[in-house]
C-alpha atoms as one frame of an Amber mdcrd trajectory, in Angstrom:
protein
  -2.062 -24.648   3.695  -5.464 -25.879   4.693  -6.716 -28.605   2.314 -10.137
 -26.939   2.200  -8.732 -23.636   0.992  -8.476 -22.859  -2.712  -4.890 -22.600
  -3.980  -3.452 -19.165  -4.716  -2.626 -18.236  -8.293   0.992 -17.892  -9.362
   0.471 -14.160  -9.850  -1.008 -13.751  -6.364   1.935 -15.646  -4.852   4.496
 -13.533  -6.701   2.767 -10.284  -5.742   2.561 -11.275  -2.071   6.221 -12.287
  -2.040   7.420  -9.135  -3.812   5.298  -6.769  -1.741   5.699  -8.315   1.684
   8.158 -11.145   2.067  11.136 -10.608  -0.252  13.985  -9.243   1.894  15.697
  -7.747  -1.185  13.004  -5.132  -1.738  12.754  -2.012   0.363   9.501  -1.085
   1.989  10.952   2.021   3.586  10.345   5.663   2.759  11.863   6.863  -0.504
  14.987   9.015  -0.187  15.700  12.135  -2.252  18.520  10.198  -3.928  16.081
   7.456  -4.955  13.669  10.056  -6.354  16.492  11.540  -8.442  17.573   8.099
  -9.653  13.952   7.338 -10.550  13.720  10.549 -12.610  16.927   9.642 -14.447
  15.727   6.074 -15.036  12.463   7.306 -16.552  14.402   9.615 -18.896  16.750
   6.764 -19.926  13.929   4.304 -20.406  10.328   5.190 -20.948   7.721   6.204
 -18.411   5.593   3.312 -19.633   8.315   0.644 -19.596   8.474  -0.044 -15.874
  10.538  -3.210 -16.325  13.312  -1.081 -17.845  12.888   1.690 -15.263  13.047
  -0.590 -12.237  16.206  -2.220 -13.602  17.925   1.031 -12.530  16.296   0.903
  -9.079  17.788  -1.848  -6.935  15.629  -2.809  -3.952  12.456  -1.357  -5.493
   9.768  -3.231  -7.395   8.387  -2.102 -10.729   5.096  -1.396  -9.005   6.804
   0.788  -6.390   8.602   2.735  -9.126   5.439   3.243 -11.157   3.397   4.414
  -8.179   6.147   6.716  -6.922   6.450   8.272 -10.381   2.732   8.669 -10.998
   1.803   9.932  -7.520   4.868  11.878  -6.344   7.778  12.468  -8.716   6.280
  13.016 -12.192   6.635  16.643 -13.314   3.357  18.504 -13.577   1.529  16.733
 -10.759  -0.880  19.174  -9.166  -1.417  18.809  -5.470  -3.485  20.717  -2.980
  -6.991  22.081  -2.969  -9.028  22.336  -6.135 -10.016  25.834  -7.270 -13.657
  26.809  -7.799 -13.068  27.011 -11.557 -11.617  23.478 -11.546 -14.699  22.259
  -9.667 -16.962  23.928 -12.242 -14.951  22.399 -15.115 -15.176  18.955 -13.533
 -18.921  19.229 -12.968 -19.388  20.355 -16.578 -17.268  17.462 -17.851 -19.193
  14.973 -15.712 -22.553  16.264 -16.910 -21.483  15.940 -20.546 -19.618  12.651
 -20.467 -21.195  10.654 -17.652 -24.803  11.408 -18.638 -26.348  10.179 -15.416
 -24.214   7.061 -14.992 -23.298   8.141 -11.441 -26.855   8.793 -10.329 -28.739
   6.256  -8.219
């Protein structure tokens, strides 16, 4: 490392290693089998205890498991276009709760 550069934190080093450099963790596309194992792991553990969930998922990080669950596998995820009534509901919610905080 360059002597003029600031050192990286321990957390930053671990994250970089786990996400990019560790050969034991998969960075490939999730298989249907992995999705099913993830569902079973969440049932056995808790959807908020990712350390316990990822213990059932060799070659996947806790972060990978959490993101896969929250964005793809979790039951009830709605995907696709928003309906006009959903847009209206969102606008109404924003007007009530944001009270101009998003305006320039």
